[in-house]
Amino acid sequence: MRKNIVAGNWKMNNDLKATKKLVKQIKKTLKKDKLKNTRVIVAPTFVNLTAAVKRSKKSKIEVAAQNMHQAANGAFTGEISAEMLRSAGVKTVILGHSERRAYFGETDALLAEKVNTALANNIEVIFCFGEELADRKAGKEEAVVGGQIKNALFHLEADAFNKIVLAYEPVWAIGTGETASPEQAQDMHSFIRKNLADQYGNDVAENVSILYGGSVKPANAQEIFSKPDVDGGLIGGASLKAEDFCAIINAF
Ligand code: PEP
């Protein structure tokens, strides 16, 4: 059965002290009894992963990285490998975030390579994708999203999807305060699940968690998460405050 997941993408925020403090606050605020089928993930910046892993031990909090290089090792100054993440105790990586695509030129082809490397190292992938405003205005959102998933993931065998979480993040809703309506999210998530079913069959489609991301906050989380094909959220801004992040988790 697929799990509910709330993942916080901290982006380039929080120094070491703030990282330790936020993990501690989330640990304290989470209501354990409400978390039976819900995973809680936080993604601090690379340099603070080890501290976050250490601080989240013996709690429900899992730690993810925000990015990873596709090569095993070598002359790639400034980059971080899958093996390095594993050795830091990290078991999940976010790949394909729209900011990586927009500011660092990450393409579907590159992301396909990164996905392969993560899975080969037994690292779970939270794979992000989503259309831009112009795509939606032109009625092309399904074509864009369908293409992103196909290009980066549909070369995989079915069992790879045990280690993949999908995150639909319409670019026009990220960090803008603009949220897709619960109906828009549901429509897209249902389209994504149908694509998975067509490619891999119902078993795979039904077992993959599909998260929504884009200005989720305590005030709108419950309505979005109540949709049948929305299995949780990837949260940016609201994940930086323990109170808001935990209120979103408790929306389940
Ligand atoms: C994100 O960056 O993945 C995101 C969803 O950000 P925000 O919640 O701030 O829109």
Coordinates of N, CA, C and O in Angstrom, one line a residue, residues 22-195:
L22 N 15.8 23.2 14.1 CA 14.6 22.8 13.3 C 14.2 21.4 13.5 O 13.1 21.0 13.7
V23 N 15.3 20.5 13.3 CA 15.0 19.1 13.5 C 14.5 18.8 14.9 O 13.5 18.0 15.1
K24 N 15.1 19.4 15.9 CA 14.7 19.2 17.3 C 13.2 19.7 17.5 O 12.4 19.0 18.1
Q25 N 12.9 20.8 16.9 CA 11.5 21.3 17.0 C 10.5 20.4 16.3 O 9.4 20.2 16.9
I26 N 10.8 19.9 15.2 CA 9.9 19.1 14.5 C 9.7 17.8 15.3 O 8.6 17.3 15.4
K27 N 10.8 17.3 15.8 CA 10.7 16.0 16.6 C 9.7 16.2 17.8 O 8.9 15.4 18.1
K28 N 9.9 17.4 18.4 CA 9.1 17.7 19.6 C 7.6 17.9 19.2 O 6.7 17.5 20.0
T29 N 7.4 18.5 18.1 CA 6.0 18.9 17.7 C 5.2 17.8 17.1 O 3.9 17.8 17.1
L30 N 5.9 16.8 16.5 CA 5.1 15.8 15.7 C 4.3 15.0 16.7 O 4.7 14.6 17.8
K31 N 3.0 14.7 16.2 CA 2.2 13.8 17.0 C 2.3 12.4 16.5 O 1.8 12.0 15.5
K32 N 3.1 11.6 17.3 CA 3.4 10.3 16.9 C 2.2 9.4 16.5 O 2.2 8.7 15.6
D33 N 1.2 9.5 17.3 CA 0.0 8.6 17.1 C -0.7 8.9 15.8 O -1.4 8.1 15.3
K34 N -0.4 10.1 15.2 CA -1.1 10.4 13.9 C -0.2 10.0 12.7 O -0.6 10.2 11.6
L35 N 0.9 9.4 13.0 CA 1.8 9.2 11.9 C 2.0 7.7 11.4 O 2.9 7.4 10.7
K36 N 1.0 6.9 11.7 CA 1.1 5.5 11.4 C 1.4 5.2 9.9 O 2.3 4.5 9.6
N37 N 0.7 5.9 9.0 CA 1.0 5.6 7.5 C 1.6 6.8 6.9 O 1.5 7.0 5.7
T38 N 2.2 7.6 7.7 CA 2.8 8.9 7.1 C 4.3 8.9 7.3 O 4.8 8.8 8.4
R39 N 5.0 9.2 6.2 CA 6.5 9.4 6.4 C 6.8 10.9 6.4 O 6.1 11.6 5.7
V40 N 7.8 11.2 7.2 CA 8.2 12.6 7.3 C 9.6 12.7 6.9 O 10.5 12.0 7.4
I41 N 9.9 13.6 5.9 CA 11.2 13.7 5.3 C 11.6 15.2 5.4 O 10.8 16.0 5.1
V42 N 12.9 15.4 5.7 CA 13.4 16.8 5.6 C 14.7 16.8 4.7 O 15.4 15.8 4.8
A43 N 14.8 17.8 3.9 CA 16.0 17.9 3.0 C 16.8 19.1 3.3 O 16.5 20.2 2.7
P44 N 17.8 19.0 4.2 CA 18.7 20.2 4.4 C 19.7 20.3 3.4 O 19.8 19.4 2.5
T45 N 20.5 21.3 3.4 CA 21.6 21.5 2.5 C 22.7 20.4 2.7 O 22.7 19.9 3.8
F46 N 23.5 20.2 1.7 CA 24.5 19.1 1.8 C 25.3 19.1 3.1 O 25.4 18.1 3.8
V47 N 25.9 20.3 3.4 CA 26.8 20.3 4.6 C 26.2 20.0 5.9 O 26.8 19.7 6.9
N48 N 24.8 20.1 6.0 CA 24.2 19.8 7.2 C 23.4 18.5 7.3 O 22.7 18.2 8.2
L49 N 23.7 17.7 6.3 CA 23.0 16.3 6.2 C 23.4 15.5 7.4 O 22.5 14.9 8.1
T50 N 24.7 15.4 7.7 CA 25.2 14.5 8.7 C 24.6 14.9 10.1 O 24.1 14.1 10.8
A51 N 24.5 16.2 10.3 CA 24.0 16.7 11.6 C 22.5 16.4 11.7 O 22.0 15.9 12.7
A52 N 21.8 16.5 10.6 CA 20.3 16.2 10.6 C 20.1 14.7 10.8 O 19.2 14.4 11.5
V53 N 20.9 13.9 10.1 CA 20.8 12.5 10.3 C 21.0 12.1 11.8 O 20.2 11.4 12.4
K54 N 22.0 12.7 12.4 CA 22.3 12.4 13.8 C 21.2 12.8 14.7 O 20.7 12.1 15.5
R55 N 20.7 14.0 14.5 CA 19.6 14.6 15.3 C 18.3 13.9 15.1 O 17.4 14.0 16.0
S56 N 18.1 13.3 14.0 CA 16.7 12.7 13.7 C 16.7 11.2 14.1 O 15.6 10.6 13.9
K57 N 17.8 10.6 14.6 CA 17.8 9.2 15.0 C 16.7 9.0 16.0 O 16.4 9.9 16.8
K58 N 16.2 7.8 16.0 CA 15.1 7.4 17.0 C 13.9 8.4 16.9 O 13.3 8.7 17.9
S59 N 13.6 8.8 15.7 CA 12.4 9.6 15.5 C 11.8 9.2 14.1 O 12.4 8.4 13.4
K60 N 10.7 9.8 13.8 CA 10.0 9.5 12.5 C 10.7 10.2 11.3 O 10.3 10.0 10.2
I61 N 11.6 11.1 11.7 CA 12.1 12.0 10.6 C 13.2 11.3 9.8 O 14.1 10.7 10.3
E62 N 13.0 11.3 8.5 CA 14.0 10.8 7.6 C 14.7 12.0 6.9 O 14.1 13.1 6.7
V63 N 15.9 11.8 6.5 CA 16.7 12.9 5.9 C 17.0 12.6 4.4 O 17.5 11.5 4.1
A64 N 16.7 13.6 3.6 CA 17.0 13.5 2.1 C 17.9 14.5 1.7 O 18.0 15.6 2.3
A65 N 18.6 14.3 0.6 CA 19.4 15.3 0.0 C 18.6 16.0 -1.1 O 17.6 15.5 -1.6
Q66 N 19.1 17.2 -1.5 CA 18.3 18.0 -2.5 C 18.8 17.8 -3.9 O 18.1 18.3 -4.8
N67 N 19.9 17.1 -4.0 CA 20.5 16.9 -5.4 C 21.6 15.9 -5.2 O 22.0 15.5 -4.1
M68 N 22.1 15.4 -6.4 CA 23.2 14.4 -6.4 C 23.8 14.4 -7.8 O 23.1 14.7 -8.7
H69 N 25.1 14.1 -7.9 CA 25.7 14.0 -9.2 C 25.4 12.6 -9.8 O 25.3 11.7 -9.0
Q70 N 25.5 12.5 -11.1 CA 25.2 11.3 -11.7 C 26.4 10.3 -11.8 O 26.2 9.1 -11.9
A71 N 27.6 10.8 -11.7 CA 28.8 10.0 -11.8 C 29.1 9.3 -10.5 O 28.7 9.9 -9.4
A72 N 29.8 8.2 -10.5 CA 30.1 7.5 -9.3 C 31.2 8.3 -8.5 O 31.1 8.4 -7.2
N73 N 32.1 8.9 -9.1 CA 33.2 9.7 -8.5 C 34.0 10.4 -9.6 O 33.7 10.2 -10.8
G74 N 35.0 11.2 -9.2 CA 35.9 11.7 -10.3 C 36.0 13.2 -10.2 O 35.7 13.8 -9.1
A75 N 36.5 13.8 -11.3 CA 36.9 15.2 -11.3 C 35.7 16.0 -11.6 O 35.5 16.5 -12.7
F76 N 34.8 16.2 -10.6 CA 33.6 17.0 -10.7 C 33.6 18.0 -9.5 O 32.8 17.8 -8.6
T77 N 34.4 19.0 -9.6 CA 34.6 19.9 -8.5 C 33.3 20.4 -7.9 O 32.4 20.9 -8.7
G78 N 33.1 20.3 -6.7 CA 31.9 20.9 -6.0 C 30.7 19.9 -6.0 O 29.7 20.3 -5.5
E79 N 30.9 18.8 -6.6 CA 29.7 17.9 -6.7 C 29.7 16.8 -5.6 O 30.7 16.6 -4.9
I80 N 28.6 16.1 -5.4 CA 28.4 15.1 -4.4 C 27.8 13.9 -5.0 O 26.9 13.9 -5.8
S81 N 28.4 12.7 -4.6 CA 28.0 11.5 -5.3 C 27.0 10.7 -4.4 O 26.8 11.0 -3.2
A82 N 26.4 9.7 -5.0 CA 25.4 8.8 -4.3 C 26.1 8.1 -3.2 O 25.5 8.0 -2.1
E83 N 27.3 7.7 -3.4 CA 28.0 6.9 -2.3 C 28.3 7.8 -1.1 O 28.2 7.4 0.0
M84 N 28.6 9.1 -1.4 CA 28.8 10.1 -0.3 C 27.6 10.3 0.5 O 27.6 10.3 1.7
L85 N 26.4 10.3 -0.2 CA 25.2 10.5 0.5 C 24.9 9.2 1.4 O 24.5 9.4 2.5
R86 N 25.1 8.1 0.8 CA 24.9 6.8 1.6 C 25.8 6.8 2.8 O 25.3 6.5 3.9
S87 N 27.0 7.2 2.6 CA 27.9 7.2 3.8 C 27.6 8.2 4.8 O 28.0 8.1 6.0
A88 N 26.8 9.2 4.4 CA 26.3 10.2 5.4 C 25.0 9.8 6.1 O 24.4 10.5 6.9
G89 N 24.5 8.6 5.7 CA 23.3 8.1 6.3 C 22.1 8.5 5.6 O 20.9 8.4 6.1
V90 N 22.2 9.1 4.4 CA 21.1 9.6 3.6 C 20.5 8.5 2.7 O 21.3 7.9 1.9
K91 N 19.2 8.3 2.7 CA 18.7 7.2 1.9 C 17.7 7.7 0.8 O 17.1 6.9 0.1
T92 N 17.5 9.0 0.7 CA 16.6 9.5 -0.2 C 17.2 10.8 -0.9 O 17.9 11.5 -0.2
V93 N 16.9 11.0 -2.2 CA 17.4 12.2 -2.8 C 16.2 12.8 -3.6 O 15.5 12.1 -4.3
I94 N 16.2 14.1 -3.6 CA 15.2 14.9 -4.5 C 15.9 15.1 -5.8 O 17.0 15.6 -5.8
L95 N 15.3 14.7 -6.9 CA 15.9 15.0 -8.2 C 14.9 15.7 -9.1 O 13.7 15.4 -9.0
G96 N 15.4 16.6 -9.9 CA 14.5 17.2 -10.9 C 13.7 18.4 -10.4 O 12.7 18.8 -11.1
H97 N 14.1 18.9 -9.3 CA 13.3 20.1 -8.8 C 13.4 21.2 -9.8 O 14.4 21.4 -10.5
S98 N 12.3 22.0 -9.9 CA 12.2 23.0 -11.0 C 13.3 24.0 -10.9 O 13.8 24.6 -11.9
E99 N 13.8 24.3 -9.7 CA 14.9 25.2 -9.6 C 16.2 24.6 -10.2 O 17.0 25.3 -10.8
R100 N 16.4 23.3 -10.0 CA 17.6 22.6 -10.6 C 17.4 22.7 -12.2 O 18.4 22.9 -12.9
R101 N 16.2 22.5 -12.6 CA 16.0 22.5 -14.1 C 16.2 23.9 -14.6 O 16.9 24.1 -15.6
A102 N 15.6 24.9 -13.9 CA 15.7 26.3 -14.5 C 17.0 27.0 -14.3 O 17.5 27.6 -15.2
Y103 N 17.7 26.8 -13.1 CA 18.9 27.6 -12.8 C 20.2 26.8 -13.1 O 21.2 27.4 -13.3
F104 N 20.1 25.5 -13.2 CA 21.3 24.7 -13.4 C 21.2 23.8 -14.7 O 22.0 22.9 -14.8
G105 N 20.2 24.1 -15.5 CA 20.1 23.4 -16.8 C 19.9 21.9 -16.8 O 20.3 21.2 -17.7
E106 N 19.3 21.4 -15.7 CA 19.1 20.0 -15.7 C 17.9 19.5 -16.7 O 16.8 20.1 -16.6
T107 N 18.3 18.6 -17.5 CA 17.3 18.2 -18.5 C 16.8 16.8 -18.2 O 17.3 16.1 -17.3
D108 N 15.7 16.4 -18.8 CA 15.2 15.0 -18.6 C 16.3 14.0 -18.8 O 16.3 13.0 -18.1
A109 N 17.1 14.1 -19.8 CA 18.1 13.1 -20.1 C 19.1 13.0 -19.0 O 19.5 11.9 -18.6
L110 N 19.6 14.2 -18.5 CA 20.5 14.2 -17.3 C 19.8 13.5 -16.1 O 20.4 12.7 -15.4
L111 N 18.5 13.9 -15.9 CA 17.8 13.4 -14.7 C 17.7 11.9 -14.8 O 17.7 11.2 -13.8
A112 N 17.5 11.4 -16.0 CA 17.4 9.9 -16.2 C 18.7 9.3 -15.7 O 18.7 8.2 -15.0
E113 N 19.8 9.9 -16.0 CA 21.1 9.4 -15.5 C 21.2 9.4 -14.0 O 21.7 8.5 -13.4
K114 N 20.8 10.6 -13.5 CA 20.8 10.7 -12.0 C 19.9 9.7 -11.3 O 20.3 9.1 -10.3
V115 N 18.8 9.5 -11.9 CA 17.8 8.5 -11.3 C 18.5 7.1 -11.3 O 18.5 6.4 -10.3
N116 N 19.1 6.7 -12.5 CA 19.8 5.4 -12.5 C 20.9 5.3 -11.5 O 21.0 4.3 -10.8
T117 N 21.7 6.3 -11.3 CA 22.8 6.3 -10.3 C 22.2 6.2 -8.9 O 22.7 5.4 -8.1
A118 N 21.2 6.9 -8.6 CA 20.6 6.8 -7.3 C 20.1 5.4 -7.0 O 20.4 4.8 -6.0
L119 N 19.3 4.9 -7.9 CA 18.7 3.6 -7.7 C 19.8 2.5 -7.6 O 19.7 1.6 -6.8
A120 N 20.9 2.6 -8.4 CA 22.0 1.7 -8.4 C 22.7 1.7 -7.0 O 23.3 0.7 -6.6
N121 N 22.5 2.8 -6.3 CA 23.1 2.9 -5.0 C 22.1 2.7 -3.9 O 22.3 3.1 -2.7
N122 N 21.0 2.2 -4.3 CA 19.9 1.9 -3.3 C 19.4 3.2 -2.6 O 19.1 3.2 -1.4
I123 N 19.4 4.3 -3.3 CA 18.9 5.6 -2.8 C 17.5 5.8 -3.4 O 17.3 5.8 -4.7
E124 N 16.5 6.1 -2.6 CA 15.2 6.4 -3.1 C 15.2 7.7 -3.7 O 15.9 8.6 -3.3
V125 N 14.4 7.9 -4.7 CA 14.3 9.2 -5.5 C 12.9 9.8 -5.3 O 11.9 9.2 -5.5
I126 N 12.9 11.1 -4.9 CA 11.7 11.9 -5.0 C 11.9 12.7 -6.3 O 12.7 13.6 -6.4
F127 N 11.1 12.3 -7.3 CA 11.3 12.8 -8.7 C 10.3 13.9 -8.9 O 9.1 13.7 -8.9
C128 N 10.8 15.2 -9.1 CA 10.0 16.3 -9.3 C 9.8 16.7 -10.8 O 10.7 16.6 -11.6
F129 N 8.7 17.2 -11.1 CA 8.3 17.6 -12.5 C 7.1 18.5 -12.4 O 6.4 18.6 -11.3
G130 N 6.8 19.2 -13.5 CA 5.7 20.1 -13.5 C 5.7 21.1 -14.6 O 6.8 21.4 -15.1
E131 N 4.6 21.6 -15.0 CA 4.5 22.5 -16.1 C 4.7 23.9 -15.7 O 4.5 24.3 -14.5
E132 N 5.1 24.8 -16.6 CA 5.2 26.2 -16.4 C 3.8 26.9 -16.7 O 3.0 26.2 -17.3
L133 N 3.7 28.1 -16.3 CA 2.4 28.8 -16.4 C 2.0 28.9 -17.9 O 0.8 28.6 -18.3
A134 N 3.0 29.2 -18.8 CA 2.7 29.3 -20.2 C 2.1 27.9 -20.8 O 1.2 27.9 -21.6
D135 N 2.7 26.8 -20.3 CA 2.2 25.5 -20.7 C 0.7 25.3 -20.3 O -0.1 24.9 -21.1
R136 N 0.4 25.7 -19.1 CA -1.0 25.5 -18.6 C -1.9 26.5 -19.4 O -3.0 26.1 -19.8
K137 N -1.5 27.7 -19.6 CA -2.3 28.6 -20.4 C -2.6 28.1 -21.8 O -3.6 28.4 -22.4
A138 N -1.6 27.4 -22.3 CA -1.8 26.8 -23.7 C -2.4 25.5 -23.7 O -2.5 24.8 -24.7
G139 N -2.8 25.0 -22.5 CA -3.5 23.7 -22.4 C -2.6 22.5 -22.6 O -3.0 21.4 -23.0
K140 N -1.3 22.8 -22.4 CA -0.3 21.7 -22.7 C 0.2 21.0 -21.4 O 1.2 20.3 -21.5
E141 N -0.4 21.3 -20.3 CA 0.2 20.7 -19.0 C 0.3 19.2 -19.0 O 1.3 18.7 -18.5
E142 N -0.7 18.5 -19.6 CA -0.5 17.0 -19.5 C 0.6 16.6 -20.5 O 1.3 15.7 -20.2
A143 N 0.7 17.2 -21.6 CA 1.7 16.8 -22.6 C 3.1 17.1 -22.0 O 4.0 16.2 -22.1
V144 N 3.3 18.2 -21.3 CA 4.6 18.5 -20.6 C 4.9 17.5 -19.5 O 6.0 16.9 -19.5
V145 N 4.0 17.3 -18.6 CA 4.2 16.4 -17.5 C 4.4 15.0 -18.0 O 5.3 14.3 -17.5
G146 N 3.5 14.6 -18.9 CA 3.6 13.2 -19.5 C 5.0 13.0 -20.1 O 5.7 12.0 -19.9
G147 N 5.5 14.0 -20.8 CA 6.8 13.9 -21.4 C 8.0 13.9 -20.4 O 8.9 13.1 -20.5
Q148 N 7.9 14.7 -19.3 CA 8.9 14.7 -18.3 C 9.0 13.3 -17.6 O 10.2 12.8 -17.4
I149 N 7.9 12.7 -17.3 CA 7.9 11.4 -16.7 C 8.5 10.4 -17.6 O 9.3 9.6 -17.2
K150 N 8.0 10.4 -18.8 CA 8.4 9.4 -19.8 C 9.9 9.4 -20.1 O 10.6 8.4 -20.0
N151 N 10.4 10.7 -20.3 CA 11.8 10.8 -20.7 C 12.7 10.5 -19.6 O 13.8 10.0 -19.8
A152 N 12.3 10.7 -18.3 CA 13.3 10.5 -17.2 C 13.1 9.2 -16.5 O 14.0 8.7 -15.9
L153 N 11.9 8.6 -16.7 CA 11.7 7.4 -15.9 C 11.2 6.1 -16.6 O 11.4 5.0 -16.1
F154 N 10.7 6.3 -17.8 CA 10.0 5.1 -18.4 C 11.0 4.1 -19.0 O 10.6 3.1 -19.6
H155 N 12.3 4.3 -18.9 CA 13.3 3.3 -19.3 C 13.5 2.3 -18.2 O 14.1 1.3 -18.3
L156 N 12.9 2.6 -17.0 CA 13.2 1.7 -15.8 C 12.3 0.5 -15.8 O 11.2 0.5 -16.4
E157 N 12.7 -0.5 -15.1 CA 11.9 -1.7 -14.9 C 10.9 -1.4 -13.9 O 11.1 -0.5 -13.0
A158 N 9.8 -2.2 -13.9 CA 8.7 -1.9 -13.0 C 9.1 -1.9 -11.5 O 8.7 -1.0 -10.7
D159 N 10.0 -2.8 -11.1 CA 10.3 -2.9 -9.7 C 11.1 -1.7 -9.2 O 11.2 -1.4 -8.0
A160 N 11.7 -0.9 -10.1 CA 12.4 0.3 -9.7 C 11.4 1.3 -9.0 O 11.9 2.1 -8.2
F161 N 10.1 1.2 -9.3 CA 9.2 2.1 -8.7 C 8.9 1.9 -7.2 O 8.2 2.7 -6.6
N162 N 9.5 0.8 -6.7 CA 9.4 0.7 -5.2 C 10.3 1.7 -4.5 O 10.1 2.0 -3.4
K163 N 11.2 2.3 -5.3 CA 12.1 3.3 -4.7 C 11.9 4.7 -5.4 O 12.9 5.5 -5.4
I164 N 10.8 4.9 -5.9 CA 10.5 6.2 -6.5 C 9.2 6.8 -6.0 O 8.2 6.1 -5.9
V165 N 9.3 8.1 -5.6 CA 8.2 8.9 -5.2 C 8.1 10.0 -6.2 O 9.1 10.5 -6.6
L166 N 6.9 10.3 -6.7 CA 6.7 11.3 -7.7 C 6.2 12.6 -7.0 O 5.4 12.5 -6.0
A167 N 6.7 13.7 -7.5 CA 6.3 15.0 -6.9 C 5.9 15.9 -8.0 O 6.7 16.4 -8.8
Y168 N 4.6 16.1 -8.1 CA 4.0 17.0 -9.2 C 4.1 18.5 -8.6 O 3.4 18.7 -7.6
E169 N 4.9 19.3 -9.2 CA 5.0 20.7 -8.7 C 4.9 21.6 -9.9 O 5.8 21.9 -10.6
P170 N 3.6 22.1 -10.1 CA 3.5 23.1 -11.2 C 4.4 24.3 -10.9 O 4.3 24.9 -9.8
V171 N 5.2 24.7 -11.8 CA 6.2 25.7 -11.6 C 5.6 27.0 -11.1 O 6.1 27.8 -10.3
W172 N 4.4 27.3 -11.7 CA 3.7 28.6 -11.4 C 3.2 28.6 -9.9 O 2.8 29.7 -9.5
A173 N 3.3 27.5 -9.2 CA 2.8 27.5 -7.9 C 3.9 27.4 -6.8 O 3.6 27.5 -5.6
I174 N 5.2 27.3 -7.3 CA 6.3 27.2 -6.3 C 6.8 28.5 -5.8 O 7.2 29.3 -6.6
G175 N 6.6 28.7 -4.5 CA 7.1 29.9 -3.9 C 6.4 31.2 -4.3 O 6.8 32.3 -4.0
T176 N 5.2 31.0 -4.9 CA 4.5 32.2 -5.4 C 3.3 32.5 -4.6 O 2.7 33.6 -4.7
G177 N 2.9 31.6 -3.7 CA 1.7 31.8 -2.9 C 0.5 31.3 -3.7 O -0.6 31.2 -3.2
E178 N 0.7 31.1 -4.9 CA -0.4 30.6 -5.8 C -0.4 29.0 -5.7 O 0.6 28.4 -5.9
T179 N -1.6 28.5 -5.4 CA -1.6 27.0 -5.2 C -2.5 26.5 -6.3 O -3.6 27.1 -6.7
A180 N -2.2 25.3 -6.8 CA -3.2 24.6 -7.7 C -4.4 24.3 -6.9 O -4.3 24.0 -5.7
S181 N -5.6 24.4 -7.5 CA -6.7 24.0 -6.7 C -6.7 22.5 -6.4 O -6.0 21.8 -7.2
P182 N -7.4 22.1 -5.4 CA -7.3 20.6 -5.1 C -7.8 19.8 -6.3 O -7.3 18.8 -6.6
E183 N -8.7 20.4 -7.1 CA -9.2 19.7 -8.3 C -8.1 19.6 -9.4 O -8.0 18.6 -10.0
Q184 N -7.4 20.7 -9.5 CA -6.3 20.7 -10.5 C -5.3 19.7 -10.1 O -4.7 19.0 -11.0
A185 N -5.0 19.7 -8.8 CA -4.0 18.7 -8.4 C -4.5 17.3 -8.6 O -3.8 16.4 -9.2
Q186 N -5.7 17.0 -8.2 CA -6.3 15.7 -8.4 C -6.3 15.3 -9.9 O -5.9 14.2 -10.2
D187 N -6.7 16.2 -10.7 CA -6.7 15.9 -12.2 C -5.4 15.4 -12.7 O -5.2 14.5 -13.4
M188 N -4.4 16.2 -12.3 CA -3.0 15.9 -12.8 C -2.5 14.6 -12.2 O -1.9 13.8 -12.8
H189 N -2.7 14.4 -10.9 CA -2.3 13.2 -10.2 C -2.9 11.9 -10.8 O -2.3 10.9 -11.0
S190 N -4.2 12.1 -11.1 CA -4.9 11.0 -11.7 C -4.3 10.7 -13.2 O -4.2 9.5 -13.6
F191 N -4.0 11.7 -13.9 CA -3.4 11.6 -15.2 C -2.0 10.9 -15.1 O -1.7 10.0 -15.9
I192 N -1.3 11.3 -14.1 CA 0.0 10.6 -13.9 C -0.1 9.2 -13.5 O 0.6 8.3 -14.1
R193 N -1.1 8.9 -12.7 CA -1.3 7.5 -12.3 C -1.7 6.6 -13.5 O -1.3 5.5 -13.6
K194 N -2.5 7.3 -14.3 CA -3.0 6.5 -15.5 C -1.8 6.3 -16.5 O -1.7 5.2 -17.0
N195 N -0.9 7.2 -16.6 CA 0.3 7.0 -17.4 C 1.1 5.9 -16.8 O 1.7 5.0 -17.6

